[in-house]
Tab-separated table of C-alpha atoms in Angstrom:
chain	number	residue	atom	x	y	z
A	25	MET	CA	-11.961	45.296	-37.654
A	26	ARG	CA	-11.504	43.481	-34.849
A	27	SER	CA	-9.714	40.048	-37.789
A	28	ALA	CA	-7.799	42.534	-38.695
A	29	LEU	CA	-6.046	43.695	-35.488
A	30	LYS	CA	-5.592	39.769	-35.049
A	31	THR	CA	-3.983	39.094	-38.491
A	32	ARG	CA	-1.661	42.103	-37.302
A	33	GLU	CA	-0.857	40.774	-34.205
A	34	LYS	CA	-0.464	37.611	-35.622
A	35	THR	CA	1.734	39.106	-38.217
A	36	ILE	CA	4.275	40.496	-35.377
A	37	LEU	CA	4.324	37.575	-33.609
A	38	ALA	CA	6.168	35.740	-35.763
A	39	LEU	CA	8.726	37.995	-36.743
A	40	ARG	CA	9.014	39.090	-33.744
A	41	PHE	CA	9.959	35.798	-32.516
A	42	GLY	CA	10.765	34.221	-35.915
A	43	ALA	CA	13.972	36.715	-36.305
A	44	LEU	CA	14.202	35.565	-32.417
A	45	GLY	CA	14.581	32.233	-33.723
A	46	LEU	CA	16.733	32.829	-36.800
A	47	ALA	CA	19.037	34.789	-35.048
A	48	PRO	CA	21.060	32.471	-32.681
A	49	VAL	CA	20.847	30.115	-36.483
A	50	LEU	CA	22.768	32.612	-37.863
A	51	ILE	CA	25.204	33.497	-35.308
A	52	GLY	CA	25.450	29.791	-35.066
A	53	ILE	CA	26.995	29.544	-38.517
A	54	GLY	CA	28.653	32.388	-38.450
A	55	PHE	CA	30.798	30.734	-35.845
A	56	PHE	CA	31.251	27.550	-37.106
A	57	ARG	CA	32.454	29.249	-40.108
A	58	GLN	CA	34.361	31.227	-37.824
A	59	GLU	CA	33.756	34.439	-38.871
A	60	HIS	CA	34.207	35.784	-35.432
A	61	LEU	CA	37.328	35.378	-36.118
A	62	GLU	CA	37.694	37.937	-38.793
A	63	VAL	CA	35.764	39.939	-36.737
A	64	LEU	CA	38.671	39.875	-34.193
A	65	GLN	CA	41.156	40.596	-36.874
A	66	LYS	CA	39.757	43.169	-38.254
A	67	ALA	CA	39.577	44.634	-34.677
A	68	VAL	CA	42.311	44.855	-33.618
A	69	ARG	CA	44.438	46.884	-36.284
A	70	ILE	CA	43.617	50.111	-36.428
A	71	CYS	CA	41.810	50.488	-39.236
A	72	LEU	CA	43.067	53.528	-41.490
A	73	GLU	CA	40.006	54.463	-43.413
A	74	CYS	CA	37.649	54.445	-40.592
A	75	ILE	CA	40.279	57.142	-38.701
A	76	GLY	CA	40.132	58.934	-42.536
A	77	ILE	CA	44.133	58.181	-43.131
A	78	GLY	CA	43.243	56.228	-46.454
B	19	MET	CA	9.806	74.829	-33.148
B	20	PRO	CA	9.809	71.952	-30.617
B	21	ARG	CA	9.711	72.052	-27.014
B	22	VAL	CA	11.981	69.560	-25.618
B	23	HIS	CA	14.110	68.590	-22.629
B	24	ARG	CA	10.507	68.549	-20.292
B	25	HIS	CA	11.965	65.789	-18.548
B	26	ARG	CA	14.439	67.804	-17.516
B	27	MET	CA	12.742	70.074	-14.957
B	28	ARG	CA	13.295	69.465	-12.028
B	29	GLY	CA	17.236	69.784	-12.384
B	30	ARG	CA	17.475	65.906	-12.425
B	31	ILE	CA	19.720	63.748	-15.092
B	32	SER	CA	17.221	62.206	-16.861
B	33	ARG	CA	17.247	57.409	-16.963
B	34	GLN	CA	18.230	57.889	-20.802
B	35	ARG	CA	21.470	60.439	-19.650
B	36	VAL	CA	22.598	57.502	-16.979
B	37	ILE	CA	21.759	54.296	-19.458
B	38	GLN	CA	23.888	56.613	-22.261
B	39	LEU	CA	26.828	57.532	-20.485
B	40	LEU	CA	26.774	54.037	-18.605
B	41	ALA	CA	26.977	52.569	-22.417
B	42	ALA	CA	29.334	54.989	-23.599
B	43	ALA	CA	31.507	53.947	-20.733
B	44	LEU	CA	31.540	50.303	-21.114
B	45	PHE	CA	31.594	49.852	-24.895
B	46	ASN	CA	35.091	52.401	-24.196
B	47	GLY	CA	36.419	51.149	-21.188
B	48	TYR	CA	39.597	50.520	-22.504
B	49	ALA	CA	40.808	54.117	-20.371
B	50	ALA	CA	44.145	52.955	-21.180
B	51	GLY	CA	44.430	53.337	-24.978
B	52	PHE	CA	43.824	56.895	-24.651
B	53	ARG	CA	46.807	57.971	-23.143
B	54	LYS	CA	49.101	55.069	-24.855
B	55	GLY	CA	47.193	56.075	-27.924
B	56	ARG	CA	46.707	52.803	-29.207
B	57	ILE	CA	43.428	49.923	-29.649
B	58	PHE	CA	42.147	47.350	-27.209
B	59	THR	CA	43.698	43.975	-29.093
B	60	GLY	CA	42.062	40.886	-26.722
B	61	GLY	CA	39.468	38.337	-28.157
B	62	SER	CA	35.721	40.453	-27.073
B	63	LYS	CA	36.479	42.858	-30.197
B	64	ALA	CA	35.727	39.134	-31.687
B	65	PHE	CA	32.405	40.514	-30.404
B	66	CYS	CA	30.098	42.981	-32.275
B	67	VAL	CA	28.391	45.560	-29.829
B	68	PRO	CA	24.757	46.552	-31.136
B	69	VAL	CA	25.714	50.609	-31.778
B	70	LEU	CA	27.870	51.955	-34.079
B	71	ASN	CA	31.065	52.456	-32.076
B	72	CYS	CA	34.361	52.202	-34.255
B	73	TYR	CA	36.563	49.410	-33.402
B	74	SER	CA	40.160	52.141	-33.834
B	75	CYS	CA	38.340	54.149	-30.906
B	76	PRO	CA	41.766	53.329	-28.630
B	77	GLY	CA	39.223	52.860	-25.932
B	78	ALA	CA	36.476	50.634	-27.802
B	79	LEU	CA	36.558	46.847	-25.965
B	80	GLY	CA	34.227	45.087	-29.233
B	81	ALA	CA	33.680	45.640	-32.842
B	82	CYS	CA	31.662	47.845	-34.657
B	83	PRO	CA	28.659	45.867	-36.441
B	84	ILE	CA	28.704	48.739	-39.110
B	85	GLY	CA	32.303	47.814	-39.832
B	86	ALA	CA	32.391	44.544	-39.902
B	87	LEU	CA	29.290	44.022	-41.718
B	88	GLN	CA	31.357	45.854	-44.566
B	89	THR	CA	34.442	43.970	-43.731
B	90	ALA	CA	32.786	40.390	-44.437
B	91	LEU	CA	30.931	41.751	-47.295
B	92	GLY	CA	34.036	44.106	-48.972
B	93	ALA	CA	37.098	41.559	-48.253
B	94	LYS	CA	35.300	37.831	-48.426
B	95	HIS	CA	32.484	38.696	-50.748
B	96	HIS	CA	31.012	36.010	-48.969
B	97	PHE	CA	27.587	36.176	-46.586
B	98	PRO	CA	28.130	37.823	-42.934
B	99	PHE	CA	26.049	35.630	-40.939
B	100	TYR	CA	27.920	36.406	-37.855
B	101	VAL	CA	27.468	40.183	-38.092
B	102	LEU	CA	23.807	40.109	-39.734
B	103	GLY	CA	22.950	37.782	-36.935
B	104	THR	CA	24.143	39.559	-34.143
B	105	LEU	CA	22.322	42.974	-35.767
B	106	MET	CA	18.817	40.698	-35.953
B	107	LEU	CA	19.286	39.649	-32.295
B	108	PHE	CA	20.057	43.281	-31.154
B	109	GLY	CA	17.803	44.600	-33.379
B	110	VAL	CA	14.586	42.419	-32.101
B	111	ILE	CA	15.248	42.581	-29.188
B	112	LEU	CA	15.994	46.235	-28.452
B	113	GLY	CA	14.456	48.075	-31.950
B	114	ARG	CA	15.408	51.488	-33.001
B	115	ALA	CA	16.460	51.659	-28.024
B	116	VAL	CA	19.475	50.885	-29.529
B	117	CYS	CA	19.975	54.525	-31.055
B	118	GLY	CA	17.835	56.448	-28.135
B	119	LEU	CA	19.711	54.453	-24.600
B	120	LEU	CA	23.171	53.472	-25.911
B	121	CYS	CA	24.201	54.862	-29.497
B	122	PRO	CA	27.587	57.363	-27.869
B	123	PHE	CA	27.059	58.983	-31.403
B	124	GLY	CA	23.947	59.870	-30.149
B	125	LEU	CA	24.863	60.971	-25.992
B	126	VAL	CA	26.984	63.378	-28.291
B	127	GLN	CA	24.514	65.171	-30.496
B	128	ASP	CA	22.251	65.283	-27.363
B	129	LEU	CA	24.172	67.076	-25.525
B	130	LEU	CA	25.406	69.023	-28.468
B	131	HIS	CA	21.596	69.902	-28.682
B	132	LYS	CA	21.786	71.346	-25.393
B	133	ILE	CA	23.956	74.172	-26.212
B	134	PRO	CA	21.765	77.290	-26.065
B	135	LEU	CA	21.575	77.977	-29.558
B	136	PRO	CA	18.430	78.495	-31.709
B	137	LYS	CA	16.464	75.357	-32.647
B	138	LEU	CA	15.768	73.935	-35.842
B	139	THR	CA	12.524	72.242	-37.286
B	140	VAL	CA	13.077	70.880	-40.677
B	141	PRO	CA	10.324	71.924	-43.281
B	142	ARG	CA	7.899	68.470	-43.192
B	143	ARG	CA	8.510	68.077	-47.033
B	144	LEU	CA	12.154	68.293	-46.243
B	145	ASP	CA	12.846	66.036	-43.452
B	146	ARG	CA	10.709	63.013	-44.564
B	147	PRO	CA	12.139	62.316	-47.314
B	148	ALA	CA	15.541	63.101	-46.499
B	149	ARG	CA	14.414	60.238	-43.737
B	150	TYR	CA	14.801	57.635	-46.422
B	151	LEU	CA	18.663	58.988	-46.773
B	152	LYS	CA	19.643	56.155	-43.885
B	153	TYR	CA	18.423	53.081	-45.958
B	154	LEU	CA	19.952	54.193	-48.565
B	155	VAL	CA	23.402	54.833	-47.396
B	156	LEU	CA	22.746	51.505	-45.235
B	157	ALA	CA	21.402	49.876	-49.037
B	158	LEU	CA	24.410	51.697	-51.337
B	159	LEU	CA	27.813	51.972	-49.317
B	160	VAL	CA	27.456	49.191	-46.596
B	161	VAL	CA	26.290	46.278	-48.754
B	162	LEU	CA	25.895	46.681	-52.382
B	163	LEU	CA	28.746	48.118	-52.559
B	164	PRO	CA	30.984	46.237	-50.620
B	165	ALA	CA	29.206	43.450	-52.114
B	166	PHE	CA	29.183	43.195	-56.110
B	167	LEU	CA	32.130	46.152	-56.324
B	168	VAL	CA	34.953	44.729	-57.895
B	169	THR	CA	38.750	46.533	-57.662
B	170	ASP	CA	42.424	45.725	-58.350
B	171	THR	CA	43.152	44.598	-54.528
B	172	GLY	CA	39.486	41.942	-54.784
B	173	ILE	CA	38.907	43.945	-51.537
B	174	VAL	CA	36.835	46.662	-51.338
B	175	PRO	CA	37.363	49.086	-48.554
B	176	PRO	CA	34.828	49.926	-45.813
B	177	LEU	CA	33.486	53.278	-48.419
B	178	PHE	CA	31.132	54.336	-44.620
B	179	CYS	CA	33.524	54.208	-42.818
B	180	LYS	CA	36.282	56.046	-45.114
B	181	TYR	CA	34.265	59.008	-46.246
B	182	LEU	CA	30.594	58.875	-44.030
B	183	CYS	CA	30.760	57.952	-40.539
B	184	PRO	CA	31.442	60.546	-37.915
B	185	ALA	CA	31.924	58.385	-35.019
B	186	GLY	CA	34.884	57.105	-36.609
B	187	THR	CA	36.578	60.538	-36.817
B	188	LEU	CA	35.490	61.714	-33.699
B	189	GLY	CA	35.482	58.394	-31.227
B	190	GLY	CA	39.123	56.609	-33.483
B	191	GLY	CA	40.598	59.755	-36.292
B	192	VAL	CA	40.924	62.410	-33.277
B	193	PRO	CA	42.444	60.466	-30.141
B	194	LEU	CA	44.963	58.402	-32.903
B	195	LEU	CA	45.971	61.790	-34.306
B	196	LEU	CA	46.222	63.609	-31.271
B	197	ALA	CA	48.383	61.385	-29.155
B	198	ASP	CA	50.969	59.382	-31.752
B	199	PRO	CA	52.781	61.668	-34.384
B	200	ASN	CA	53.497	59.268	-37.151
B	201	LEU	CA	49.808	58.712	-37.230
B	202	ARG	CA	49.451	63.028	-38.239
B	203	LYS	CA	52.344	63.112	-40.403
B	204	VAL	CA	50.743	60.201	-43.076
B	205	ALA	CA	46.697	62.131	-42.348
B	206	GLY	CA	45.788	64.246	-45.557
B	207	ALA	CA	43.133	65.365	-47.657
B	208	LEU	CA	40.583	61.868	-46.897
B	209	PHE	CA	41.329	63.019	-43.228
B	210	GLY	CA	40.113	66.916	-43.885
B	211	TRP	CA	37.075	65.210	-45.316
B	212	LYS	CA	36.218	63.610	-43.010
B	213	ALA	CA	36.999	65.787	-40.795
B	214	LEU	CA	34.322	68.386	-42.396
B	215	VAL	CA	31.473	65.885	-42.608
B	216	LEU	CA	31.940	65.803	-38.854
B	217	ALA	CA	32.157	69.088	-38.183
B	218	ALA	CA	29.163	69.225	-39.596
B	219	ILE	CA	27.184	67.000	-38.317
B	220	LEU	CA	28.874	68.442	-34.743
B	221	LEU	CA	27.551	72.027	-35.730
B	222	ALA	CA	24.236	70.548	-37.610
B	223	SER	CA	23.320	68.975	-33.783
B	224	MET	CA	23.327	71.666	-32.242
B	225	SER	CA	20.346	72.969	-33.692
B	226	VAL	CA	18.402	69.931	-35.026
B	227	HIS	CA	17.921	67.400	-33.212
B	228	ARG	CA	19.457	64.123	-34.002
B	229	PRO	CA	20.600	65.284	-37.892
B	230	PHE	CA	23.013	61.869	-38.475
B	231	CYS	CA	20.734	59.714	-36.563
B	232	LYS	CA	17.391	60.788	-38.241
B	233	TYR	CA	19.111	61.373	-41.400
B	234	LEU	CA	22.688	59.120	-42.765
B	235	CYS	CA	23.062	56.276	-40.020
B	236	PRO	CA	22.758	53.204	-41.644
B	237	LEU	CA	22.653	51.332	-38.816
B	238	GLY	CA	20.042	52.845	-37.569
B	239	ALA	CA	18.165	52.579	-40.570
B	240	PHE	CA	18.795	48.895	-39.795
B	241	TYR	CA	16.994	48.877	-36.803
B	242	ALA	CA	14.247	51.014	-38.043
B	243	LEU	CA	13.304	47.880	-40.159
B	244	PHE	CA	12.462	46.095	-36.034
B	245	ASN	CA	10.742	49.228	-34.179
B	246	ARG	CA	7.596	47.619	-35.325
B	247	PHE	CA	8.059	44.005	-33.728
B	248	SER	CA	10.800	44.309	-31.250
B	249	PHE	CA	10.188	42.830	-27.801
B	250	PHE	CA	10.974	46.490	-25.925
B	251	GLN	CA	7.955	48.718	-26.916
B	252	MET	CA	6.635	52.127	-26.574
B	253	ARG	CA	2.992	52.127	-25.002
B	254	LEU	CA	0.048	54.265	-25.365
B	255	ASP	CA	-3.656	53.656	-23.089
B	256	GLU	CA	-5.816	55.588	-25.564
B	257	HIS	CA	-7.899	54.951	-22.025
B	258	LYS	CA	-5.694	57.375	-20.057
B	259	CYS	CA	-4.576	59.830	-23.566
B	260	VAL	CA	-6.258	63.219	-22.823
B	261	GLY	CA	-5.535	64.254	-26.921
B	262	CYS	CA	-3.065	67.351	-25.024
B	263	GLY	CA	-0.594	66.855	-27.318
B	264	LYS	CA	2.952	67.167	-25.286
B	265	CYS	CA	4.162	64.116	-26.278
B	266	GLU	CA	4.055	64.413	-30.559
B	267	ALA	CA	5.724	68.425	-28.951
B	268	ALA	CA	8.580	66.622	-27.100
B	269	CYS	CA	9.489	63.986	-29.364
B	270	PRO	CA	12.546	65.131	-30.355
B	271	MET	CA	12.020	62.513	-33.634
B	272	GLN	CA	8.617	64.461	-34.976
B	273	VAL	CA	7.056	61.283	-34.557
B	274	GLU	CA	3.366	61.012	-34.414
B	275	VAL	CA	2.708	59.609	-31.034
B	276	THR	CA	-0.946	59.257	-30.377
B	277	LYS	CA	-1.312	57.108	-34.680
B	278	ASP	CA	1.885	55.370	-34.147
B	279	ILE	CA	3.992	55.548	-31.365
B	280	ASN	CA	5.999	52.395	-32.531
B	281	ALA	CA	6.759	54.079	-35.982
B	282	PRO	CA	10.644	53.282	-37.551
B	283	GLU	CA	12.104	56.774	-36.399
B	284	CYS	CA	10.872	56.507	-32.961
B	285	ILE	CA	14.363	55.670	-30.841
B	286	ARG	CA	12.724	54.658	-27.765
B	287	CYS	CA	14.160	58.337	-25.540
B	288	GLY	CA	11.074	58.455	-23.294
B	289	LYS	CA	10.192	61.822	-23.395
B	290	CYS	CA	7.417	61.719	-24.585
B	291	LYS	CA	6.614	58.973	-21.522
B	292	ALA	CA	8.140	61.926	-19.531
B	293	VAL	CA	5.941	64.270	-20.587
B	294	CYS	CA	2.748	62.789	-20.560
B	295	PRO	CA	0.519	64.238	-17.838
B	296	THR	CA	-1.921	60.897	-17.273
B	297	GLY	CA	0.927	58.758	-17.527
B	298	ALA	CA	-0.769	57.158	-21.651
B	299	VAL	CA	2.509	56.561	-22.328
B	300	SER	CA	4.699	53.578	-20.789
B	301	SER	CA	7.658	51.075	-22.162
B	302	GLY	CA	8.719	47.979	-21.357
B	303	PHE	CA	9.564	43.961	-22.789
B	304	ALA	CA	6.603	42.634	-25.388
B	305	ARG	CA	5.615	39.053	-22.717
B	306	GLY	CA	4.645	37.617	-26.589
B	307	GLY	CA	1.095	39.500	-28.081
B	308	ALA	CA	1.465	42.354	-30.088
B	309	SER	CA	2.059	46.072	-27.675
B	310	ARG	CA	-1.523	47.244	-29.915
B	311	PRO	CA	-2.518	50.055	-27.849
B	312	ALA	CA	-5.704	49.605	-26.291
B	313	LYS	CA	-9.037	51.037	-27.668
B	314	LYS	CA	-11.326	53.832	-26.294
B	315	GLU	CA	-14.253	51.794	-25.847
B	316	ALA	CA	-17.870	53.996	-27.512
B	317	PRO	CA	-19.974	55.759	-24.947
C-alpha cells in the first residue's frame, strides 16, 4: 500500500516536471520555426469560418 | 437536483466570479473593437490565451489556442510545436482551473445557469459516456481531420471553429455582424447553423450546468489530461472530513470529491471548498510532492 502510494507520487512528480520541462522546449522550437508569426497572421484577420460566414 | 450557489449565501460576489470577470476583461480588452466592428491587429495576437476565446472577437487581444492548433495542422500540416507547448504549459500549471476560473464562455454558461428555471441532472448512464464526447471532438475535429484530410486547396478549414464552436459565434460572429452590414449580407446557412448550435448550448446552460464544458469543449478535454498532476491541485484532508457529502452535492461537475478530488472533470471552481463545514477541502499550488490526501490513522 505504502509503496504503491510512493510509486503514484513519483509518477505524478515525473509527469508534472516532465511536462513543465517539455513545454518551454516546444515553445522554443516553435519560435525558432517562426510558428508564432503564423499564429499572428491568422489571428489578425477576421476568420470567416470562426464567425460562421464560411 | 443539484444544490448549487451555496457559496453566495451571504450575497457577496464569489472569488471565482471576480477572477472570471477580470479574465474575460483582460482577454477581451480591446473595447474599441466592439464599437468599430474591427478586430485587434497588434503583436499580442502572436500569443495564445489559455481559454477558448475567438481571435475574431472584436475585443480579443490574443489568439485562440484551438483555432491556432487547427490552423497549424490544417494549413501547414506540420507539428504545432508552439501552440502545443503553450497549451502544455497552461495545462501543467493550472489544469482545468483554466475552465473554472478563466474561460469567458464558462462565465457565460455560469451566469445563464443562475436564471431561476428548473435545474436538470443528466442521468448518470447518459452523463458518463457523454463526457467522452469532448475527447472525440478534440481528437477528430481539432487534430486528426485537420492533420490528415486532403482537400483541393491543400488547406483544411478549422472544422471545430466552422461547425461547432459557440464561443466564436457569440464572441466573434454576433458582434461583427451587428457592427458590419457587409458581413450581414454574406451570412448564410452556415451562420444559421452556428447560431442554432449557440442557441441550443445557451438554452441548455439555463438548466444544465456548463453543458459545453462537460460534453463538447476540446480545450477542456486537453486540460483534463493534466488535472491529476498539474501544479494547481485541490486537496482533501481526510482527518477533517466528516463525510457530510455537502461538497459532492454542491459540485456542478458531479465530481466525487471525497473519492477523486482531482478527477479530470474537476474545473477547480472552489464550490466544494466553499461549502465544506470543516475546512477539509483546500486548493493551491503543489510545491513538489503530489498532493495526496492525508489518510485517517487507524484507531
